[in-house]
Amino acid sequence: MITTNTLFKTLGINNKNLLSVVNATGISKETLKYYNDSKKIPIGRDLEKICDFFQISPNYLKLRLGFLDNSILDVLSSETECLKKLFPYQPFVLNKGCPTPSFQTKLGKLYKQDCISFLKTIEDNSFDVIFADPPFNLNKLYPSKMNDSLKEEEYIAWQEEWVYECIRVLKPGGSFFIWNLPRWNTYLTPLLNSHLTFKHWISVDVKYSLPIPGRLYPSHYSLLYYIKGAKANTFHPDRLPMEICPNCQTDLRDYGGYKDKMNPLGVNLSDVWYDIPPVRHSKYKKRKGANELSLKLLDRIIEMSSNEGDIIFDPFGGSGTTYIVAELKNRSWVGTEIGPLEDIINRFSVLDEEKEYLQNIRAKLNCLFTEKDLKTRAKLGLWTPESVRKKKELANSLFDN
Ligand SMILES: C[S@@+](CC[C@H](N)C(=O)[O-])C[C@H]1O[C@@H](n2cnc3c(N)ncnc32)[C@H](O)[C@@H]1O
């Protein structure tokens, strides 16, 4: 939720009378301008002073600014009869006629279409998993030439629209993932929390900009993870290999006496992912320009939240990473993309390359050490689950004797 009206417009403040508001309230011009320009709601004494001057209540001001908190909602929900005429009954209409896909595979259908108009043709409860990586409103030039520099409130309103539709078409027990900058994902949580069950806010460690003066170094993307209903139909996260030095294979952490307690199938997946590579090198990029996600990220998400035969929807095709991974993992998939589809279609013609890459990724999962690392560690005399087990057996037998 974001406030939509500016303070000055709401209260009729303009260049001519601004100074009198400053004098009467004692709030500096800079502070008033900050509230106005950044669309922040005044709080504490500032709120009181503004309300005293304009002779209005704080809740009325908040409402006029387009902000709803619980105290306002309480009042509104006790006055629903008065509000009824503002919200007349309108029958629900699902757009008729399923569009024709522009590209089809054994398992998937891709539509060259705006995702919201497409979603409006889809029945409730249709998809097992939805993954969405929307444009970030960073003024990037996409092949579709779409406007990636909307006003903040326009971008948030647009996001709420497609998110709402995605929630509707997600099956009960299905999983919904949204990939975005942390800042934008914070705005979506009230809507998501109203309809779905929060599962995780996953931080994916990727350095995506240079350090910015006056700010912490932005180093993670937010991956929101919600479930429709109380419990996920499917949840089988991969286990990861133990982190070791890539050069000398030694432990990066001291596991001390706990080595024998470590699961030989690997370490539990946490909600901070450090091992997702950005797809930066042009050699590996499937389309010119940024915004292609790593196959490894989609492999992890799809593996965790779906089974073979499930149906996955991604509203923002881009270069088709979700569709490629779904196809390789025997999931059905549906996608929309407003821009050119060539990059996605071409990718399906070299599916074997992608398959090999994915197989290499998966070969390193669900084990404490890879086969290769096990051999090297044994050669270097470093501990392995086998050596820890033998040592324990020896100690037990000495103790028994
Ligand atoms: C960030 S990219 C997605 C990248 C993708 N996840 C990948 O790994 O290749 C966002 C894509 O959404 C597309 N797009 C933007 N608005 C759209 C809309 N309303 N409907 C469908 N696609 C849209 C853009 O053209 C762009 O290709």
GROMACS .gro file of N, CA and C in nm, residues 3-86:
model
  252
    3THR      N    1   0.056   0.571  -0.006
    3THR     CA    2  -0.037   0.685  -0.008
    3THR      C    3  -0.037   0.742  -0.149
    4THR      N    4  -0.154   0.786  -0.192
    4THR     CA    5  -0.162   0.828  -0.331
    4THR      C    6  -0.174   0.980  -0.347
    5ASN      N    7  -0.221   1.048  -0.242
    5ASN     CA    8  -0.239   1.193  -0.256
    5ASN      C    9  -0.129   1.267  -0.183
    6THR      N   10  -0.089   1.378  -0.240
    6THR     CA   11   0.017   1.455  -0.173
    6THR      C   12  -0.044   1.545  -0.065
    7LEU      N   13   0.038   1.575   0.034
    7LEU     CA   14  -0.008   1.657   0.147
    7LEU      C   15  -0.056   1.794   0.099
    8PHE      N   16   0.023   1.857   0.012
    8PHE     CA   17  -0.010   1.993  -0.030
    8PHE      C   18  -0.142   1.997  -0.108
    9LYS      N   19  -0.157   1.900  -0.199
    9LYS     CA   20  -0.280   1.900  -0.280
    9LYS      C   21  -0.402   1.875  -0.190
   10THR      N   22  -0.385   1.779  -0.097
   10THR     CA   23  -0.495   1.743  -0.008
   10THR      C   24  -0.539   1.862   0.077
   11LEU      N   25  -0.441   1.941   0.124
   11LEU     CA   26  -0.474   2.050   0.216
   11LEU      C   27  -0.483   2.186   0.147
   12GLY      N   28  -0.465   2.183   0.015
   12GLY     CA   29  -0.472   2.311  -0.059
   12GLY      C   30  -0.354   2.402  -0.031
   13ILE      N   31  -0.238   2.343  -0.001
   13ILE     CA   32  -0.118   2.426   0.023
   13ILE      C   33  -0.052   2.455  -0.111
   14ASN      N   34  -0.015   2.582  -0.132
   14ASN     CA   35   0.058   2.616  -0.255
   14ASN      C   36   0.170   2.713  -0.221
   15ASN      N   37   0.243   2.754  -0.323
   15ASN     CA   38   0.359   2.842  -0.299
   15ASN      C   39   0.319   2.970  -0.226
   16LYS      N   40   0.195   3.015  -0.253
   16LYS     CA   41   0.153   3.144  -0.193
   16LYS      C   42   0.127   3.130  -0.043
   17ASN      N   43   0.064   3.019  -0.003
   17ASN     CA   44   0.026   3.010   0.140
   17ASN      C   45   0.119   2.920   0.222
   18LEU      N   46   0.222   2.862   0.157
   18LEU     CA   47   0.311   2.770   0.228
   18LEU      C   48   0.374   2.836   0.352
   19LEU      N   49   0.416   2.962   0.334
   19LEU     CA   50   0.485   3.029   0.444
   19LEU      C   51   0.393   3.049   0.565
   20SER      N   52   0.266   3.076   0.537
   20SER     CA   53   0.174   3.096   0.651
   20SER      C   54   0.153   2.964   0.724
   21VAL      N   55   0.155   2.849   0.652
   21VAL     CA   56   0.142   2.718   0.719
   21VAL      C   57   0.268   2.695   0.804
   22VAL      N   58   0.384   2.731   0.749
   22VAL     CA   59   0.509   2.716   0.824
   22VAL      C   60   0.501   2.797   0.952
   23ASN      N   61   0.460   2.924   0.940
   23ASN     CA   62   0.455   3.012   1.059
   23ASN      C   63   0.352   2.963   1.161
   24ALA      N   64   0.237   2.921   1.112
   24ALA     CA   65   0.130   2.882   1.205
   24ALA      C   66   0.161   2.750   1.275
   25THR      N   67   0.224   2.657   1.204
   25THR     CA   68   0.246   2.524   1.264
   25THR      C   69   0.382   2.512   1.330
   26GLY      N   70   0.475   2.597   1.287
   26GLY     CA   71   0.612   2.586   1.341
   26GLY      C   72   0.689   2.471   1.277
   27ILE      N   73   0.631   2.410   1.175
   27ILE     CA   74   0.702   2.302   1.106
   27ILE      C   75   0.780   2.365   0.989
   28SER      N   76   0.906   2.327   0.975
   28SER     CA   77   0.987   2.395   0.874
   28SER      C   78   0.936   2.364   0.733
   29LYS      N   79   0.973   2.453   0.643
   29LYS     CA   80   0.934   2.438   0.502
   29LYS      C   81   0.991   2.307   0.447
   30GLU      N   82   1.116   2.278   0.487
   30GLU     CA   83   1.184   2.158   0.437
   30GLU      C   84   1.109   2.032   0.480
   31THR      N   85   1.066   2.031   0.608
   31THR     CA   86   0.997   1.911   0.658
   31THR      C   87   0.863   1.894   0.588
   32LEU      N   88   0.790   2.005   0.572
   32LEU     CA   89   0.661   1.995   0.503
   32LEU      C   90   0.680   1.946   0.360
   33LYS      N   91   0.786   1.996   0.296
   33LYS     CA   92   0.812   1.954   0.157
   33LYS      C   93   0.851   1.806   0.152
   34TYR      N   94   0.924   1.765   0.256
   34TYR     CA   95   0.964   1.623   0.260
   34TYR      C   96   0.838   1.534   0.269
   35TYR      N   97   0.745   1.571   0.359
   35TYR     CA   98   0.620   1.492   0.371
   35TYR      C   99   0.549   1.490   0.236
   36ASN      N  100   0.546   1.606   0.172
   36ASN     CA  101   0.473   1.616   0.046
   36ASN      C  102   0.539   1.537  -0.066
   37ASP      N  103   0.669   1.563  -0.086
   37ASP     CA  104   0.736   1.506  -0.204
   37ASP      C  105   0.754   1.355  -0.191
   38SER      N  106   0.777   1.308  -0.067
   38SER     CA  107   0.803   1.164  -0.052
   38SER      C  108   0.675   1.088  -0.016
   39LYS      N  109   0.565   1.160  -0.008
   39LYS     CA  110   0.434   1.100   0.025
   39LYS      C  111   0.439   1.023   0.156
   40LYS      N  112   0.506   1.081   0.254
   40LYS     CA  113   0.509   1.021   0.388
   40LYS      C  114   0.402   1.088   0.473
   41ILE      N  115   0.344   1.010   0.564
   41ILE     CA  116   0.239   1.063   0.651
   41ILE      C  117   0.306   1.131   0.771
   42PRO      N  118   0.272   1.256   0.801
   42PRO     CA  119   0.327   1.319   0.921
   42PRO      C  120   0.288   1.239   1.045
   43ILE      N  121   0.371   1.246   1.147
   43ILE     CA  122   0.346   1.166   1.268
   43ILE      C  123   0.376   1.251   1.391
   44GLY      N  124   0.321   1.212   1.506
   44GLY     CA  125   0.353   1.277   1.635
   44GLY      C  126   0.308   1.422   1.639
   45ARG      N  127   0.393   1.510   1.692
   45ARG     CA  128   0.358   1.651   1.709
   45ARG      C  129   0.330   1.719   1.575
   46ASP      N  130   0.407   1.678   1.471
   46ASP     CA  131   0.384   1.739   1.337
   46ASP      C  132   0.241   1.712   1.291
   47LEU      N  133   0.196   1.588   1.311
   47LEU     CA  134   0.060   1.552   1.268
   47LEU      C  135  -0.042   1.635   1.346
   48GLU      N  136  -0.017   1.645   1.476
   48GLU     CA  137  -0.108   1.722   1.562
   48GLU      C  138  -0.116   1.868   1.516
   49LYS      N  139   0.003   1.927   1.492
   49LYS     CA  140   0.006   2.070   1.455
   49LYS      C  141  -0.067   2.094   1.323
   50ILE      N  142  -0.045   2.005   1.227
   50ILE     CA  143  -0.111   2.022   1.096
   50ILE      C  144  -0.262   2.009   1.113
   51CYS      N  145  -0.304   1.908   1.192
   51CYS     CA  146  -0.448   1.886   1.211
   51CYS      C  147  -0.511   2.003   1.286
   52ASP      N  148  -0.439   2.057   1.387
   52ASP     CA  149  -0.492   2.172   1.461
   52ASP      C  150  -0.513   2.291   1.367
   53PHE      N  151  -0.413   2.314   1.284
   53PHE     CA  152  -0.421   2.430   1.195
   53PHE      C  153  -0.537   2.417   1.096
   54PHE      N  154  -0.553   2.296   1.040
   54PHE     CA  155  -0.658   2.278   0.938
   54PHE      C  156  -0.792   2.233   0.998
   55GLN      N  157  -0.790   2.215   1.134
   55GLN     CA  158  -0.914   2.177   1.203
   55GLN      C  159  -0.975   2.047   1.147
   56ILE      N  160  -0.889   1.947   1.134
   56ILE     CA  161  -0.937   1.815   1.089
   56ILE      C  162  -0.877   1.708   1.180
   57SER      N  163  -0.938   1.591   1.180
   57SER     CA  164  -0.884   1.486   1.267
   57SER      C  165  -0.771   1.411   1.196
   58PRO      N  166  -0.678   1.354   1.272
   58PRO     CA  167  -0.567   1.280   1.210
   58PRO      C  168  -0.617   1.169   1.119
   59ASN      N  169  -0.721   1.096   1.161
   59ASN     CA  170  -0.769   0.986   1.076
   59ASN      C  171  -0.829   1.037   0.945
   60TYR      N  172  -0.897   1.151   0.954
   60TYR     CA  173  -0.954   1.208   0.831
   60TYR      C  174  -0.841   1.247   0.735
   61LEU      N  175  -0.735   1.307   0.792
   61LEU     CA  176  -0.621   1.346   0.707
   61LEU      C  177  -0.558   1.222   0.642
   62LYS      N  178  -0.538   1.118   0.724
   62LYS     CA  179  -0.476   0.995   0.670
   62LYS      C  180  -0.561   0.938   0.557
   63LEU      N  181  -0.691   0.938   0.581
   63LEU     CA  182  -0.781   0.883   0.478
   63LEU      C  183  -0.774   0.966   0.350
   64ARG      N  184  -0.773   1.099   0.367
   64ARG     CA  185  -0.764   1.187   0.249
   64ARG      C  186  -0.633   1.164   0.174
   65LEU      N  187  -0.529   1.126   0.249
   65LEU     CA  188  -0.399   1.101   0.184
   65LEU      C  189  -0.395   0.962   0.120
   66GLY      N  190  -0.499   0.885   0.143
   66GLY     CA  191  -0.505   0.751   0.082
   66GLY      C  192  -0.438   0.646   0.167
   67PHE      N  193  -0.429   0.670   0.298
   67PHE     CA  194  -0.361   0.576   0.386
   67PHE      C  195  -0.461   0.514   0.483
   68LEU      N  196  -0.457   0.381   0.493
   68LEU     CA  197  -0.550   0.312   0.582
   68LEU      C  198  -0.472   0.238   0.689
   69ASP      N  199  -0.498   0.272   0.814
   69ASP     CA  200  -0.441   0.187   0.919
   69ASP      C  201  -0.556   0.123   0.996
   70ASN      N  202  -0.524   0.044   1.099
   70ASN     CA  203  -0.630  -0.032   1.164
   70ASN      C  204  -0.736   0.056   1.228
   71SER      N  205  -0.695   0.174   1.283
   71SER     CA  206  -0.795   0.257   1.350
   71SER      C  207  -0.895   0.311   1.247
   72ILE      N  208  -0.849   0.339   1.126
   72ILE     CA  209  -0.942   0.388   1.023
   72ILE      C  210  -1.030   0.272   0.973
   73LEU      N  211  -0.967   0.157   0.954
   73LEU     CA  212  -1.045   0.041   0.906
   73LEU      C  213  -1.154   0.004   1.005
   74ASP      N  214  -1.125   0.019   1.135
   74ASP     CA  215  -1.227  -0.010   1.238
   74ASP      C  216  -1.349   0.078   1.217
   75VAL      N  217  -1.324   0.208   1.194
   75VAL     CA  218  -1.436   0.301   1.175
   75VAL      C  219  -1.512   0.265   1.047
   76LEU      N  220  -1.437   0.244   0.939
   76LEU     CA  221  -1.504   0.215   0.811
   76LEU      C  222  -1.587   0.088   0.819
   77SER      N  223  -1.531  -0.014   0.886
   77SER     CA  224  -1.605  -0.141   0.887
   77SER      C  225  -1.727  -0.134   0.978
   78SER      N  226  -1.733  -0.032   1.068
   78SER     CA  227  -1.856  -0.020   1.148
   78SER      C  228  -1.959   0.068   1.077
   79GLU      N  229  -1.919   0.125   0.964
   79GLU     CA  230  -2.011   0.214   0.890
   79GLU      C  231  -2.037   0.162   0.749
   80THR      N  232  -2.040   0.030   0.736
   80THR     CA  233  -2.046  -0.025   0.600
   80THR      C  234  -2.174   0.011   0.526
   81GLU      N  235  -2.285   0.030   0.599
   81GLU     CA  236  -2.411   0.065   0.531
   81GLU      C  237  -2.396   0.196   0.454
   82CYS      N  238  -2.328   0.296   0.519
   82CYS     CA  239  -2.308   0.425   0.450
   82CYS      C  240  -2.220   0.409   0.327
   83LEU      N  241  -2.132   0.311   0.332
   83LEU     CA  242  -2.036   0.297   0.222
   83LEU      C  243  -2.091   0.216   0.106
   84LYS      N  244  -2.204   0.148   0.132
   84LYS     CA  245  -2.256   0.053   0.032
   84LYS      C  246  -2.276   0.119  -0.105
   85LYS      N  247  -2.327   0.242  -0.103
   85LYS     CA  248  -2.355   0.304  -0.233
   85LYS      C  249  -2.227   0.341  -0.308
   86LEU      N  250  -2.116   0.350  -0.234
   86LEU     CA  251  -1.989   0.381  -0.302
   86LEU      C  252  -1.935   0.258  -0.376
   0.00000   0.00000   0.00000
